[in-house]
Amino acid sequence: MSEAQAPGLPLNRDEALAWLRQMQLIRRFEEASAQAYSAGKIRGFLHLYIGEEACAVGTLRALQPDDAIVSHYREHGHALARGVPARAIMAEMFAKAEGCSRGRGGSMHLFDASRRFYGGNAIVAGGLPLALGLALADQMMRRPRVTTAIFGDGAVAEGEFHESLNLATLWKLPVLFVCENNLYAMGTALQRHEAQVNLAARASSYGLPAESVDGMDVLAVAGAVRRAAAAIRSGGGPAFLELRTYRFRAHSMYDPELYRDKREVEQWKLRDPIILFIQWMREAGLLSTGDLERLEREVEAEVSDALDFAEAGTLEPVEDLTRDVYTPREARDAPR
Amino acid sequence: MPPGERKAMVRMTYREAVRAAVREALHRDPRVFLMGEDVGAYGGCYAVSKGCLAEFGAERVRDTPLCESAFVGAGIGAAMGGMRPIVEIMTVNFGLLALDQIVNNAATLRHMSGGQLSVPVVIRLATGAGRQVAAQHSHSFEGWFAHIPGIKILAPATVEDARGMLWSALQEPDPVLIFEHAMLYAMEGELPEDAGAVEISHAAIRRPGRDVSLITYGGSLHKTLAAAELLAREGIEAEVVDLRTLRPLDDETILGSVTRTRRAVLVDEGWRSGSLSAELSARIMESAFYELDAPVQRVCTAEVPIPYPKHLEDAALPQPESIAAAARRTLGERHG
Ligand SMILES: Cc1ncc(C[n+]2csc(CCOP(=O)(O)OP(=O)(O)O)c2C)c(N)n1
Ligand SMILES: [Mg+2]
C-alpha cells in the first residue's frame, strides 16, 4: 500500500480515498439538498457548504470519535464528516420523525448525542460558550478529550466570541476554536465587518496559539487540527485556527448575491478543494483508474438512498407537539 | 423520632440557608460546582458563598471574569457534559447579558435535539428592589423568564425554601432558574437542624383565610403577610398563597384558593403590563370566572424604572397598605 507524506500526516491510499469520498459525499448531498429545496421538500433556511468541504473533512478526520463538536448553522458537512448518517440528516431536513433531531430542528439544528455532535446552532457565536462548558466538564472529570467549536468569520465580531476566547484561555480549557473564514457574513464582506481582518492576530491577543490555514487544502487543515488537538489534549489549553475558505453558493436559498462579483466566485472555484485533493492524490500515486468513477457511484447511491429514506419518513403526530420541552417523568434519574 | 418530641431548631438567615444548600450540594455530589462573578475570593456579592472557596477549593468554587454570556453558556455546556453546575448571576439585570444562552440554548436544546440532550443546570439570580440601588440593579424579570417553555423558575420566599429548593433543583434534568430576592438575604427564620430538600412543584398556603386570596411570591410574600395582618384587624380573613414555583404554575392550588374565597388579589413586584400577574389573572378568568364575586385586583410595581430616592422607591413597590387596599376593593362596599 502506498503512503504519501503530507505535512505531518502520513496518509495511506485507503484513508485518502475515504477523505475524498467524504468530500464528495458532502458536495453531492448539498446539491441534492438544493434540489429538494426547490421541490419544496426542504423548507425554512438552508445554508449550503459547497466549496468548504476541506474544512469539515480535514477538521473532523483529525479529531477522535469521543471529542465533542459544537457547530453553527452551516453544518451539514460537519455532521456528515462526523459520521451522522446522510439518511438521518436528509430526513431531518424533510422534517421527518426519523431525522437526527426527530424533525424538530431542521437544517440548522442537526444533533447526534451518540456521536457527541452538539448542533447545529443558529445564533451566530451562540455555540462557543457551550463548547467551553463541555470542555470544562472534561477538564474537571480529567477526561483527555477536546471540544471543537466551529463557526464563521461573522462570529468574530460577536461579544460571545471574545468572552469565550478569554475564558477558555484563562481556564486552559481543552477547546479548539475553528473559524471557517469564507470572507462573508451573509452579504457583508470581511473588511466591512472586522476592524482587524487578520483573525489569527486578533485571536492571539487573548494569549492562545492562533494560526491561519489554507481551508481549501484538506491536508493542511487536517495537519493543523491534528497538531492543535494534540497540544490541547496534553493540557496546553485552547487554540484557534482560521481556515481560509470560500462558499461557492449563495448564503442561503433566499440570497440573490448582490454583494459579490461572479468573477470572484469563479476565481475561487479554481481552488475547488475536491479538485485540489484529487490532483494531490494523483501526484502522490494514491489514485488508481476507476477510483473516481467508483466513488462517484457510491456517493450517488448514498445520497439517493438518503432522499428515499427521507421521503418515506413519517411525520410526527400532532398529539406529540409539546414533547421534549421538559424531560418526561419516566425518563428521569432515580432521586439521589 | 417519637411523637411529641421536638426537633432541634436552628435560627438562620436566608443567606445562610442558601449557603447551607450550596455546601450540602458540593458535599453530596462531586458533579456539582459553583461558578459566577466573585463567588470565590470575595465570598459572593451577597456573601452567600462566603467560606466556600476555602472549604472546596478553586476548582469547584470558580470565580469567573465578567462575561455573563460565556459563563452561563459554559454552565449549560458543562451540564450537557455530565456536571451539575450552579451558576450564580449577581443580579437579574446582569442576567440579561446571558439571555441568549438561557433562552436560545438552555431552554431549546432538549427540544431541538429531539430529546437527545438534557441541560441539568441551575442558575441562581438575585432579583428585586428595596435597597436604593436604582434602576439597573433592582428590577424583577422573573416574570419574563417564566414566559419561556423549557426552563423552570423557582422563587424561594422563606428560609426553609432557600435551604431546600436548591437540592431539588439540582435533581431536575432540565434547566432551573432560582430567583432570590435581594431583600430577603438578611431575613431570619427557624429551621429544623436537619432541614433539607423541599418539593418544588407546588404553591403553598402561608396563611389560610376564607375572605380573599392574596397570591404572591418571593420578596412580596412578607409584605403580603403584613397586609393580611392589617386586614385581620378589620375582621377580614385573607388567605396568602406563595407561588414558590413560577413555571410551571400550580394551577390547582391557585384556583382552589380562589374558588374557596371567591376573590383574588395578585401581588407581583414586576411591572403590571405583560407581567406574571397578568398571566395569573388570565388563568383565573379562564378557569374560575364564575366562582368570582369581584373583579381580580393587582398590586404591581409602578410603571417606572426603579428610582433611587427611598420615598419614591417605596412608592413604586407593592406595600402592605396598597395590598390591603386592593383586598378591601374586592370586598366592595362592606369594607370599601
Ligand atoms: C446573533 C445573530 N445575528 C444575526 C444572525 C443572522 N445571520 C445568520 S447567518 C449570518 C452571517 C454569519 O456569517 P458567518 O459567521 O461568517 O458564517 P457563514 O454564513 O459565512 O458560514 C447572519 C448575520 C444570526 N443568525 N444570529
Ligand atoms: Mg462567513
mmCIF file of C-alpha atoms in Angstrom, chain A residues 92 100-102 104-106 109 111-114 116-121 123-134 136-143 145 160 163-164 166-167 170-171 173 321-329 331-336, chain B residues 28-33 35 59-60 62-84 97 100-101 104-105 107 109-118 148-152 167 171-175 201 247-248:
data_model
loop_
_atom_site.group_PDB
_atom_site.id
_atom_site.type_symbol
_atom_site.label_atom_id
_atom_site.label_comp_id
_atom_site.label_asym_id
_atom_site.label_seq_id
_atom_site.Cartn_x
_atom_site.Cartn_y
_atom_site.Cartn_z
ATOM 1 C CA GLU A 92 -34.264 15.894 9.465
ATOM 2 C CA CYS A 100 -31.321 13.088 13.568
ATOM 3 C CA SER A 101 -33.212 15.603 15.736
ATOM 4 C CA ARG A 102 -36.560 13.856 15.299
ATOM 5 C CA ARG A 104 -37.670 19.277 15.435
ATOM 6 C CA GLY A 105 -34.609 21.213 14.314
ATOM 7 C CA GLY A 106 -34.231 21.087 10.554
ATOM 8 C CA HIS A 109 -30.158 22.117 14.176
ATOM 9 C CA PHE A 111 -27.801 16.841 16.672
ATOM 10 C CA ASP A 112 -26.371 13.426 17.408
ATOM 11 C CA ALA A 113 -25.625 12.912 21.061
ATOM 12 C CA SER A 114 -24.205 9.425 20.451
ATOM 13 C CA ARG A 116 -21.073 13.934 20.593
ATOM 14 C CA PHE A 117 -22.325 16.266 17.888
ATOM 15 C CA TYR A 118 -23.938 19.146 19.819
ATOM 16 C CA GLY A 119 -25.585 21.036 16.965
ATOM 17 C CA GLY A 120 -26.341 22.995 14.784
ATOM 18 C CA ASN A 121 -26.645 26.478 16.443
ATOM 19 C CA ILE A 123 -27.290 32.084 16.843
ATOM 20 C CA VAL A 124 -24.054 33.440 15.460
ATOM 21 C CA ALA A 125 -21.372 32.677 18.126
ATOM 22 C CA GLY A 126 -24.022 31.177 20.422
ATOM 23 C CA GLY A 127 -22.356 27.764 20.454
ATOM 24 C CA LEU A 128 -18.977 28.954 21.680
ATOM 25 C CA PRO A 129 -19.912 29.198 25.356
ATOM 26 C CA LEU A 130 -21.431 25.706 25.161
ATOM 27 C CA ALA A 131 -18.116 24.394 23.882
ATOM 28 C CA LEU A 132 -16.384 25.948 26.892
ATOM 29 C CA GLY A 133 -18.734 24.098 29.213
ATOM 30 C CA LEU A 134 -18.320 20.731 27.513
ATOM 31 C CA LEU A 136 -14.820 22.331 31.382
ATOM 32 C CA ALA A 137 -16.679 19.125 32.216
ATOM 33 C CA ASP A 138 -13.881 17.114 30.595
ATOM 34 C CA GLN A 139 -11.240 19.109 32.398
ATOM 35 C CA MET A 140 -12.919 18.647 35.782
ATOM 36 C CA MET A 141 -13.508 14.939 35.150
ATOM 37 C CA ARG A 142 -9.912 14.513 33.903
ATOM 38 C CA ARG A 143 -11.058 13.143 30.558
ATOM 39 C CA ARG A 145 -10.918 14.985 25.249
ATOM 40 C CA GLU A 160 -19.605 35.825 22.853
ATOM 41 C CA GLU A 163 -15.822 36.316 26.130
ATOM 42 C CA SER A 164 -15.224 32.723 25.122
ATOM 43 C CA ASN A 166 -10.773 34.960 27.143
ATOM 44 C CA LEU A 167 -12.421 32.471 29.488
ATOM 45 C CA LEU A 170 -7.809 31.887 31.355
ATOM 46 C CA TRP A 171 -9.011 28.438 32.459
ATOM 47 C CA LEU A 173 -9.917 24.724 28.680
ATOM 48 C CA LEU A 321 -46.480 18.623 19.688
ATOM 49 C CA THR A 322 -45.255 19.540 23.150
ATOM 50 C CA ARG A 323 -42.970 16.597 23.801
ATOM 51 C CA ASP A 324 -39.283 17.152 24.560
ATOM 52 C CA VAL A 325 -39.792 20.539 26.143
ATOM 53 C CA TYR A 326 -39.168 19.016 29.566
ATOM 54 C CA THR A 327 -37.849 15.597 30.460
ATOM 55 C CA PRO A 328 -40.765 13.213 30.926
ATOM 56 C CA ARG A 329 -41.190 11.862 34.440
ATOM 57 C CA ALA A 331 -37.136 9.246 31.836
ATOM 58 C CA ARG A 332 -35.758 10.881 34.973
ATOM 59 C CA ASP A 333 -32.955 9.516 37.101
ATOM 60 C CA ALA A 334 -33.956 7.955 40.376
ATOM 61 C CA PRO A 335 -33.725 10.627 43.072
ATOM 62 C CA ARG A 336 -30.367 10.707 44.801
ATOM 63 C CA ARG B 28 -23.072 15.377 48.339
ATOM 64 C CA ASP B 29 -22.442 15.367 44.627
ATOM 65 C CA PRO B 30 -18.977 15.521 43.063
ATOM 66 C CA ARG B 31 -20.544 16.738 39.821
ATOM 67 C CA VAL B 32 -21.710 19.941 41.478
ATOM 68 C CA PHE B 33 -19.629 23.091 41.252
ATOM 69 C CA MET B 35 -19.356 29.461 39.347
ATOM 70 C CA GLU B 59 -11.853 24.123 41.011
ATOM 71 C CA ARG B 60 -15.320 23.752 42.496
ATOM 72 C CA ARG B 62 -14.916 29.211 40.401
ATOM 73 C CA ASP B 63 -14.550 32.947 40.083
ATOM 74 C CA THR B 64 -15.380 33.946 36.539
ATOM 75 C CA PRO B 65 -14.469 37.054 34.591
ATOM 76 C CA LEU B 66 -17.264 39.492 33.800
ATOM 77 C CA CYS B 67 -18.802 37.593 30.924
ATOM 78 C CA GLU B 68 -22.354 36.551 31.752
ATOM 79 C CA SER B 69 -22.961 35.024 28.367
ATOM 80 C CA ALA B 70 -19.801 32.915 28.372
ATOM 81 C CA PHE B 71 -20.058 31.581 31.908
ATOM 82 C CA VAL B 72 -23.782 30.895 31.768
ATOM 83 C CA GLY B 73 -23.223 29.162 28.427
ATOM 84 C CA ALA B 74 -20.341 27.261 29.974
ATOM 85 C CA GLY B 75 -22.686 26.132 32.727
ATOM 86 C CA ILE B 76 -25.107 24.871 30.101
ATOM 87 C CA GLY B 77 -22.321 23.091 28.238
ATOM 88 C CA ALA B 78 -20.919 21.573 31.432
ATOM 89 C CA ALA B 79 -24.393 20.299 32.303
ATOM 90 C CA MET B 80 -24.541 18.580 28.926
ATOM 91 C CA GLY B 81 -21.081 17.222 29.657
ATOM 92 C CA GLY B 82 -22.300 15.444 32.787
ATOM 93 C CA MET B 83 -21.738 18.044 35.509
ATOM 94 C CA ARG B 84 -24.320 19.693 37.788
ATOM 95 C CA LEU B 97 -26.456 39.736 29.197
ATOM 96 C CA ASP B 100 -29.107 34.427 24.652
ATOM 97 C CA GLN B 101 -27.657 31.426 26.426
ATOM 98 C CA ASN B 104 -31.739 30.222 22.875
ATOM 99 C CA ASN B 105 -29.702 27.367 24.313
ATOM 100 C CA ALA B 107 -34.444 26.292 27.002
ATOM 101 C CA LEU B 109 -31.551 22.233 23.331
ATOM 102 C CA ARG B 110 -33.654 19.369 24.586
ATOM 103 C CA HIS B 111 -36.391 20.132 22.107
ATOM 104 C CA MET B 112 -34.238 20.989 19.097
ATOM 105 C CA SER B 113 -32.260 17.788 19.564
ATOM 106 C CA GLY B 114 -35.437 15.732 19.576
ATOM 107 C CA GLY B 115 -34.988 14.819 23.231
ATOM 108 C CA GLN B 116 -31.354 13.692 22.969
ATOM 109 C CA LEU B 117 -29.859 16.342 25.223
ATOM 110 C CA SER B 118 -30.574 17.312 28.812
ATOM 111 C CA ILE B 148 -40.272 30.602 28.386
ATOM 112 C CA PRO B 149 -41.029 26.915 27.869
ATOM 113 C CA GLY B 150 -38.092 24.611 28.531
ATOM 114 C CA ILE B 151 -36.938 26.157 31.795
ATOM 115 C CA LYS B 152 -38.317 26.032 35.332
ATOM 116 C CA TRP B 167 -31.037 20.421 46.073
ATOM 117 C CA GLN B 171 -32.177 16.815 40.729
ATOM 118 C CA GLU B 172 -34.102 18.273 37.798
ATOM 119 C CA PRO B 173 -32.914 17.065 34.398
ATOM 120 C CA ASP B 174 -33.898 20.415 32.861
ATOM 121 C CA PRO B 175 -32.621 23.958 33.458
ATOM 122 C CA SER B 201 -43.865 21.750 42.199
ATOM 123 C CA ARG B 247 -43.047 27.986 35.960
ATOM 124 C CA PRO B 248 -44.839 25.674 35.777
#
